[in-house]
Coordinates of C-alpha atoms and ligand atoms in Angstrom, one line a residue:
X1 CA -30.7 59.4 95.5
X2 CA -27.9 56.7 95.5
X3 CA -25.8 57.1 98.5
X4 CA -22.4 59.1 97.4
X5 CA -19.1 59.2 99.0
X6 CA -18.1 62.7 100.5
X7 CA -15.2 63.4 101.3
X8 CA -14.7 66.5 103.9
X9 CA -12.4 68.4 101.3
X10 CA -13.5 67.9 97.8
X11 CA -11.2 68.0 94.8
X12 CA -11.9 70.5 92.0
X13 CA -11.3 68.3 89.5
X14 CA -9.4 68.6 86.3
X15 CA -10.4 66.8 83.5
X16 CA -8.5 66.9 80.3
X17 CA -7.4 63.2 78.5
X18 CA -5.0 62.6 75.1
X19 CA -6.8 60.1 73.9
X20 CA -9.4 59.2 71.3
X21 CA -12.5 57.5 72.1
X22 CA -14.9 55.8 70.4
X23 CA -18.5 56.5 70.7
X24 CA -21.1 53.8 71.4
X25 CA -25.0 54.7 71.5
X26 CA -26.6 54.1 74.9
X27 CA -29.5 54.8 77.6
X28 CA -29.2 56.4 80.9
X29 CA -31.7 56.4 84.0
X30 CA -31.1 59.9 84.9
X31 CA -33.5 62.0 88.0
X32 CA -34.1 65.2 86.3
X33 CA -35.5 67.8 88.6
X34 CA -36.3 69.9 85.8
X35 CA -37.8 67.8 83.4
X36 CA -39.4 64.8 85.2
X37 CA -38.5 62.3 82.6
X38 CA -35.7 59.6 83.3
X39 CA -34.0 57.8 80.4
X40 CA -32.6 59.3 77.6
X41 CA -32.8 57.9 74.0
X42 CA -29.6 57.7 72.5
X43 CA -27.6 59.6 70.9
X44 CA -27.3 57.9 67.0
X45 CA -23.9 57.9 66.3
X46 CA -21.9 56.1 64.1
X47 CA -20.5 53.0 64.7
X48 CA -16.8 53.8 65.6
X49 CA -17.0 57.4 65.0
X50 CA -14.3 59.0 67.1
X51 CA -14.0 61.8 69.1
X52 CA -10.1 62.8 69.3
X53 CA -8.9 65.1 71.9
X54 CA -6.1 67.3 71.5
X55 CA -4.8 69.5 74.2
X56 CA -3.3 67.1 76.6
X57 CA 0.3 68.9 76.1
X58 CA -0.9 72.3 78.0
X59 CA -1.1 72.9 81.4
X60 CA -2.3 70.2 83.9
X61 CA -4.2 69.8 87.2
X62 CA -3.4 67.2 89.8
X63 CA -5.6 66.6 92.7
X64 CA -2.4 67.3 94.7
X65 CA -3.0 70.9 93.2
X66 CA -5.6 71.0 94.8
X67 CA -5.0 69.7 98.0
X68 CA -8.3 67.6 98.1
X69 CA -9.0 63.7 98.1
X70 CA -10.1 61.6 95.5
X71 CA -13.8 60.9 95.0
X72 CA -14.8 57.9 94.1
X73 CA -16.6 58.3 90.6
X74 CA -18.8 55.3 90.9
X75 CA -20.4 56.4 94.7
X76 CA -20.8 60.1 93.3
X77 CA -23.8 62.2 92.0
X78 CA -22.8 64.5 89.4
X79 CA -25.2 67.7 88.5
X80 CA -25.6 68.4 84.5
X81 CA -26.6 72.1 83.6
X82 CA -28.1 72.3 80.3
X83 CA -28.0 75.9 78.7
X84 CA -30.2 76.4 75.9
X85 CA -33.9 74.2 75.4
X86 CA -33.8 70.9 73.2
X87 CA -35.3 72.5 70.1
X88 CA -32.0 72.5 68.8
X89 CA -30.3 69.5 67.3
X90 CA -27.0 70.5 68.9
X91 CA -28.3 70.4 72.7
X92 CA -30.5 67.2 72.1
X93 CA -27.6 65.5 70.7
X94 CA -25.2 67.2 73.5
X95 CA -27.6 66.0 76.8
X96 CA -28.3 62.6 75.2
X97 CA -24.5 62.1 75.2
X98 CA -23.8 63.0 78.6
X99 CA -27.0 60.9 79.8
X100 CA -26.3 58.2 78.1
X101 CA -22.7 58.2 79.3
X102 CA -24.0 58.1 82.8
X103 CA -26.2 55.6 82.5
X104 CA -23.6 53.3 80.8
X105 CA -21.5 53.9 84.0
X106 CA -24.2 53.8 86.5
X107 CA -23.1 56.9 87.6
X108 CA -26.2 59.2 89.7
X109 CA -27.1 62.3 87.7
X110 CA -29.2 65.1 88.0
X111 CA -30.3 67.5 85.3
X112 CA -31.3 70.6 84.8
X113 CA -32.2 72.8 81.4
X114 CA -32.3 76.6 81.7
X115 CA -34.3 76.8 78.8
X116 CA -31.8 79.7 76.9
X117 CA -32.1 81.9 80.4
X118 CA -29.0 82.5 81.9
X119 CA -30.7 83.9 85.2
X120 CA -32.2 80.2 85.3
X121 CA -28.8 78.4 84.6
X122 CA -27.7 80.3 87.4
X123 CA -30.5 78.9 90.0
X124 CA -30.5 75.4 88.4
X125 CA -26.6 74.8 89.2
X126 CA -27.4 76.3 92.6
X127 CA -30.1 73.7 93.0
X128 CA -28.0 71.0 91.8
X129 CA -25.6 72.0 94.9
X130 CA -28.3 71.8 97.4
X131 CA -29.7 68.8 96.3
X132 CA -26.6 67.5 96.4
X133 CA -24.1 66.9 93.4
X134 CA -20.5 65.9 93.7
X135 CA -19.3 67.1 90.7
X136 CA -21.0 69.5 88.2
X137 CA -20.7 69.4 84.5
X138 CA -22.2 73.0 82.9
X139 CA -22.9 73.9 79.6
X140 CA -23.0 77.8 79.9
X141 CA -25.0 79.8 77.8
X142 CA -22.8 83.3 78.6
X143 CA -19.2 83.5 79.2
X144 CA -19.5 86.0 82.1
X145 CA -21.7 86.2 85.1
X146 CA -20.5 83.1 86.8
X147 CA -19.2 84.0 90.2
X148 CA -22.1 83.4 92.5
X149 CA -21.7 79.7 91.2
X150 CA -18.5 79.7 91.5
X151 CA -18.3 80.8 95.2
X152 CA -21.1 78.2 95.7
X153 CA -19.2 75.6 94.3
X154 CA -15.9 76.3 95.7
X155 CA -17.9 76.8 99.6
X156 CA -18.5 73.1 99.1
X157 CA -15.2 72.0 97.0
X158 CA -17.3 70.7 94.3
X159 CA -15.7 70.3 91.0
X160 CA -17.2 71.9 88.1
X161 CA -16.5 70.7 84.2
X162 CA -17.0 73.3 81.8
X163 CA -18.2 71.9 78.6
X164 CA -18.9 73.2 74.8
X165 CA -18.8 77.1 76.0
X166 CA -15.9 78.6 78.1
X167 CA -16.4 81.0 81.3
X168 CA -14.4 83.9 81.7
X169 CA -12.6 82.7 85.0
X170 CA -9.9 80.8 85.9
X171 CA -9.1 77.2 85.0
X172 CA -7.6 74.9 87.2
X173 CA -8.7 77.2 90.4
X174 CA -12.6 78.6 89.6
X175 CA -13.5 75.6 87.6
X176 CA -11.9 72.7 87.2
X177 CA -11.4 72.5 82.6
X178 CA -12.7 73.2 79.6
X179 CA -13.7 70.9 77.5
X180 CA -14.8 71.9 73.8
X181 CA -14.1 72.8 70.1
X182 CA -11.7 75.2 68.9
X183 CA -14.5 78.0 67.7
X184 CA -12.2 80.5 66.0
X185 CA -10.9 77.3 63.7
X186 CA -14.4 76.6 63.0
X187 CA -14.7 79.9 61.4
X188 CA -11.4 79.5 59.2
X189 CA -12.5 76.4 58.1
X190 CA -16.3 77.9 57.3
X191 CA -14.2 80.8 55.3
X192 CA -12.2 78.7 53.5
X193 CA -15.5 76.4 52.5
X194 CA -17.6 80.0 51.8
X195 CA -14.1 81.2 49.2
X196 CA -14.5 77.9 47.6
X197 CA -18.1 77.7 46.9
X198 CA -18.1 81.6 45.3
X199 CA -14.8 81.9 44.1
X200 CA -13.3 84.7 46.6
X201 CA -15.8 87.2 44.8
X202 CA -18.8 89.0 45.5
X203 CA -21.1 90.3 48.7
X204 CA -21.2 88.2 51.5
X205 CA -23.3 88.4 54.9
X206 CA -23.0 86.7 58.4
X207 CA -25.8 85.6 60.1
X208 CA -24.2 85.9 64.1
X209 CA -24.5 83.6 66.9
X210 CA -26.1 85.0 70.6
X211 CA -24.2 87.3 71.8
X212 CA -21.9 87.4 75.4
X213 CA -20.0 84.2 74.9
X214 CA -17.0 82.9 73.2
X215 CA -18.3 80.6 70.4
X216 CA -19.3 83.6 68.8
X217 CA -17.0 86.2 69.2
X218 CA -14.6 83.2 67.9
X219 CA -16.0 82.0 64.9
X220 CA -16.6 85.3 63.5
X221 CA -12.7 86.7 64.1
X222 CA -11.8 83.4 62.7
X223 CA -14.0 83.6 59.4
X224 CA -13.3 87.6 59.1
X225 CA -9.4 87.2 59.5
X226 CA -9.5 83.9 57.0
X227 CA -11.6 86.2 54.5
X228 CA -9.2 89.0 54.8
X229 CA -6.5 86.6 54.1
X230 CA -7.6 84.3 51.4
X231 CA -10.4 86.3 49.5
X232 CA -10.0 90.0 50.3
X233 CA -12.0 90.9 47.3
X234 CA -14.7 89.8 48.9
X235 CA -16.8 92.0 51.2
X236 CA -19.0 91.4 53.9
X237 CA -21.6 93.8 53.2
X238 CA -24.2 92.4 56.5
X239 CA -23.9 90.7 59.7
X240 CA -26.6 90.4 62.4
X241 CA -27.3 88.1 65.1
X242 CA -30.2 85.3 64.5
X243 CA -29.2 84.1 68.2
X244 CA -28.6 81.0 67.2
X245 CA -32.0 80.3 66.8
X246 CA -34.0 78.7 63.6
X247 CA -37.2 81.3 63.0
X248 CA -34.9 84.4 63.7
X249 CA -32.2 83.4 60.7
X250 CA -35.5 83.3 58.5
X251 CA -36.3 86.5 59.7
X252 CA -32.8 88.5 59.2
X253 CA -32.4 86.5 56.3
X254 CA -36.1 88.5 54.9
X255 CA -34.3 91.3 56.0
X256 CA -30.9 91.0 53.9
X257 CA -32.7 90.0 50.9
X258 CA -34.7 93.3 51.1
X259 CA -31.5 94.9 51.7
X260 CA -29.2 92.8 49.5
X261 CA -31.1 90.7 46.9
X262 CA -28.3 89.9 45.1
X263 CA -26.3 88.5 47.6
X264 CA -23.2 86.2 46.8
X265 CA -22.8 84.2 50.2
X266 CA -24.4 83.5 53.8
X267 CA -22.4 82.3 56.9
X268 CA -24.4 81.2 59.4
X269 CA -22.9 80.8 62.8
X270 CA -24.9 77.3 63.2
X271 CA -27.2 75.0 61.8
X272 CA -30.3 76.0 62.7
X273 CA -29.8 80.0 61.4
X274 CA -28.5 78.7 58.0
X275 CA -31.9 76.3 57.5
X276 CA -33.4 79.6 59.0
X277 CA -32.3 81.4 55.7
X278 CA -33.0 78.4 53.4
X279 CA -36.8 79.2 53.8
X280 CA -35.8 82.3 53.9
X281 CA -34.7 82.5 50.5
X282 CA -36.6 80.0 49.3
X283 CA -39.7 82.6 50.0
X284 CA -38.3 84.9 48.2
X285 CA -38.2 82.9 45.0
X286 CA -34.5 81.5 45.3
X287 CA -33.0 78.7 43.4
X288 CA -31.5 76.4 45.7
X289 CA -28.2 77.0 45.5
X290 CA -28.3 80.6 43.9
X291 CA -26.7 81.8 47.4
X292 CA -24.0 79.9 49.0
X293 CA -24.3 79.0 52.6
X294 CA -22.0 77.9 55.3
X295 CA -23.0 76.5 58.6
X296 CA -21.5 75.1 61.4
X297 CA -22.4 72.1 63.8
X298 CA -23.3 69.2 61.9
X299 CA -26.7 68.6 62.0
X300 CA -28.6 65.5 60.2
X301 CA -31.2 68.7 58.6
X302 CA -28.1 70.9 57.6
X303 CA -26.1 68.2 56.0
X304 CA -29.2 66.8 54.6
X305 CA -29.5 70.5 53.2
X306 CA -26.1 69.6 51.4
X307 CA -27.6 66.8 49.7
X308 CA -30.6 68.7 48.8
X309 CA -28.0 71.6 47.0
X310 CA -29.7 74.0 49.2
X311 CA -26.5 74.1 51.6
X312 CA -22.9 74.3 50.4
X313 CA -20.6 73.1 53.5
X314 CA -21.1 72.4 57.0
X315 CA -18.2 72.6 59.4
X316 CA -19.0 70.1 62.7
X317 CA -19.2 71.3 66.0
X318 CA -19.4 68.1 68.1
X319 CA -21.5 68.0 71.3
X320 CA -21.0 64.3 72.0
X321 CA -19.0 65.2 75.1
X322 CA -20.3 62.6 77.3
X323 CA -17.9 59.0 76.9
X324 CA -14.8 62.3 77.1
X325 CA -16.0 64.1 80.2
X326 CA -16.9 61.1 81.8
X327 CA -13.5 59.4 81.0
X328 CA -11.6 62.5 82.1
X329 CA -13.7 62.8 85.3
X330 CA -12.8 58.9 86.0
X331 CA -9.5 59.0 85.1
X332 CA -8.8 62.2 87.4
X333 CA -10.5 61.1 89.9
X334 CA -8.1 58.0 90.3
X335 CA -5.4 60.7 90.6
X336 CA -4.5 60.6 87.0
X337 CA -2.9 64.1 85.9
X338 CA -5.0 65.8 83.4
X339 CA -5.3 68.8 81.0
X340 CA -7.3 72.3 81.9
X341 CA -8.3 72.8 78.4
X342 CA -9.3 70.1 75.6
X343 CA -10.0 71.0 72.1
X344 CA -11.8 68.2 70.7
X345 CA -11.2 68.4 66.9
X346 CA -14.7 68.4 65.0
X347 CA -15.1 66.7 60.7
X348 CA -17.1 69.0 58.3
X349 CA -19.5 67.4 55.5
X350 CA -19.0 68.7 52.2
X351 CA -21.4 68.0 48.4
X352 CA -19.4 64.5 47.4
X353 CA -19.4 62.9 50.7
X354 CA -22.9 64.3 52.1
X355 CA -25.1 61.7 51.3
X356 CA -23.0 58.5 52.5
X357 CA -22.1 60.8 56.1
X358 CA -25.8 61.5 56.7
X359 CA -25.3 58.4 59.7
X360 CA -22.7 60.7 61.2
X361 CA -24.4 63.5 61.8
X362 CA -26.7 64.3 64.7
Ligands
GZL401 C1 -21.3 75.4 70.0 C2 -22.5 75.7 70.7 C3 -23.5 76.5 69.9 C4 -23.9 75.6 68.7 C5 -25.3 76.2 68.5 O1 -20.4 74.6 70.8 O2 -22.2 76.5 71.9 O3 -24.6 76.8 70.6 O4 -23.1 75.8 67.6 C6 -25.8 76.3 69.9 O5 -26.1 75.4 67.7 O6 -26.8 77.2 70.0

C-alpha cells in the first residue's frame, strides 16, 4: 500500500460541487480485500453523457469547519464500501464508476462488498479503518445503524462520503455529505409515467424496495402523493416488498396475479423487480404490454424491456458517482468550500427514444 500522507488531525471532508461533469470510461488497479481481483472493467457510458449536480446552493462545509488540515488527495488511500452483491446492474455499474475514477487518478483504493448484509458492511468499513484508509466512501445498504462507524471514523478524523443512500445522522459533523438522487422525485416522475401509460384509471400495485432506508420510503411517498394528485381514480389495490431483488418481484408478482389478475399497472421500485414481474406475467400467459410497468434505475435489460413493449417507462437512478465524488473529494481537499448534500439529477427512457438510448444505459 502506497505510502499516504497523514496528517495528525484529519479533516471530515465535505464534498458537494455545482458543476457538471462529463463521464469518460476507464480502468482502475484497485487492492480489494474482499474480492481479490484488481482492475475494474469500465463502466460503458456514453460518450459525453453528463452527470449534473444540483445542490451546491445549500449549506456548506469548509475544512476550517472542521478545524483539520488538508490531505493531500493524490498521497491518500481512500476505503470504498459496497452495500449490496454485483448481481445487480445498478451496483456493477456504481463500483465500476468509483474504480475506474480511482484508477484514472491514481489514487490507492480499497474495496470492500457486504454482499446485501448490513452486519458485514459494518465490519468491512471497520476493516477499511484498520487497514488504513484516509477517506471512506460508503454506499449504505440501511439508513440507521451507523454509529459504531461513525465513532470509529471520527476516533481517527477520517472523512466519510456517503453515496447513493443517506444515513440517518448528521451531515457536515458524523459524515462528511451526501451525494445521490432525489428518490421521492423519482417516484413523481414514475407516477406521472404509470398515469400516462393507463390513463389515470384502473388497479394498480407496487412492487417495494428493501426496507430501513430512504430510497424507499422516498419513492413510494413520492409516487403515492403524485397518484393522489394527478389520477385519484386510480387505486392501489397491492404493494409488497421484492427487496429489490430480481427472483423475489417474479415471485410477488405470482402472487398479485393470483390475487389481482386483472391488474391495470405495476410500479416497481427498480429495475431488477419490474423484469422480476415481466417473467412473471409472462408465465401467466400475459401479452406484453397487457399490464403497464414502471421501473426505476436505468438499466440496459429494463430499457431494453421498453423496446421489447414488455416495459412502459424507466425513470434513471444514476450510480455513476465516481468522476463527482472524486472531484468533490479533490476539490475539498484543496480547501475549496463545498455542499453537504448533492442531488444529482437522473434522465428516464421512455417507447420513442428507447432504442437510440440503449448506449446510455448501464
Ligand atoms: C438507488 C439504489 C437502489 C437501486 C436498486 O440509489 O439505492 O438500490 O435503485 C438498488 O437497484 O438495489
Amino acid at each position: 500500500m502506497k505510502p499516504h500522507a497523514r496528517t495528525a488531525a484529519r479533516t471530515l471532508l465535505a464534498v458537494a460541487l455545482s458543476a457538471s461533469l462529463a463521464l469518460a470510461a476507464g480502468c482502475a488497479k484497485s487492492e480489494d480485500d474482499d474480492e481479490g481481483s484488481t482492475g475494474a472493467a469500465g463502466s460503458e457510458q456514453a460518450e459525453g453523457s453528463e452527470q449534473q449536480v444540483t445542490g451546491g446552493s445549500g449549506p456548506t462545509c469548509t475544512i476550517a469547519d472542521y478545524g483539520g488540515e488538508k490531505i493531500d488527495l493524490a498521497d491518500a488511500t481512500v476505503g470504498f464500501s459496497q452495500s449490496e452483491k454485483e448481481a445487480n446492474p445498478f451496483r456493477i455499474a456504481e463500483t465500476a464508476s468509483i474504480k475506474d475514477e480511482a484508477g484514472k487518478r491514481g489514487v490507492e483504493l480499497l474495496t470492500a462488498n457486504a454482499q446485501s448484509q448490513f452486519s458485514k458492511q459494518i465490519s468491512d468499513v471497520q476493516a477499511l479503518i484498520s487497514k488504513g484508509a484516509d477517506l471512506l466512501v460508503i454506499a449504505p445498504l440501511n439508513s440507521d445503524g451507523w454509529d459504531p462507524v461513525l465513532k470509529s471514523a471520527a476516533d481517527k478524523k477520517i472523512p466519510i462520503v456517503t453515496i447513493d443512500r443517506k444515513i440517518n445522522a448528521e451531515p457536515c459533523k458524523d459524515y462528511v455529505s451526501f451525494i445521490g438522487s432525489d428518490f421521492t422525485e423519482q417516484g413523481k416522475r414514475a407516477a406521472d409515467k404509470m398515469v400516462e401509460a393507463t390513463g389515470g384509471k384502473g388497479e394498480i400495485a407496487i412492487l417495494l424496495g428493501a426496507p430501513g432506508n430512504n430510497v424507499t420510503t422516498e419513492r413510494t411517498k413520492g409516487f403515492k402523493d403524485r397518484i393522489a394528485e394527478k389520477a385519484p381514480e386510480m387505486e392501489i389495490v397491492f404493494e409488497q416488498t421484492g427487496e429489490f431483488v430480481r427472483e423475489k418481484g417474479q415471485q410477488v408478482t405470482e402472487q398479485l396475479i393470483q390475487s389481482n389478475p386483472d391488474i391495470t399497472g405495476i410500479y416497481a421500485e427498480n429495475d431488477e423487480m419490474g423484469l422480476g414481474a415481466v417473467t412473471a406475467l409472462k408465465g401467466a400467459g400475459k401479452e406484453p404490454g397487457a399490464v403497464k410497468i414502471v421501473t426505476i434505475d436505468g438499466t440496459r435489460n429494463a430499457v431494453q424491456g421498453i423496446v421489447d413493449g414488455s416495459i412502459d417507462a424507466v425513470i434513471e437512478s444514476n450510480p455513476r458517482f465516481g468522476p463527482l465524488a472524486f472531484e468533490t473529494l479533490d476539490a475539498f481537499t484543496k480547501g475549496e468550500e463545498v455542499g453537504q448534500d448533492l442531488v444529482i439529477e437522473d434522465s428516464e427512457y421512455t417507447g420513442h427514444e428507447a432504442e437510440a438510448d440503449l448506449g446510455k444505459a448501464y
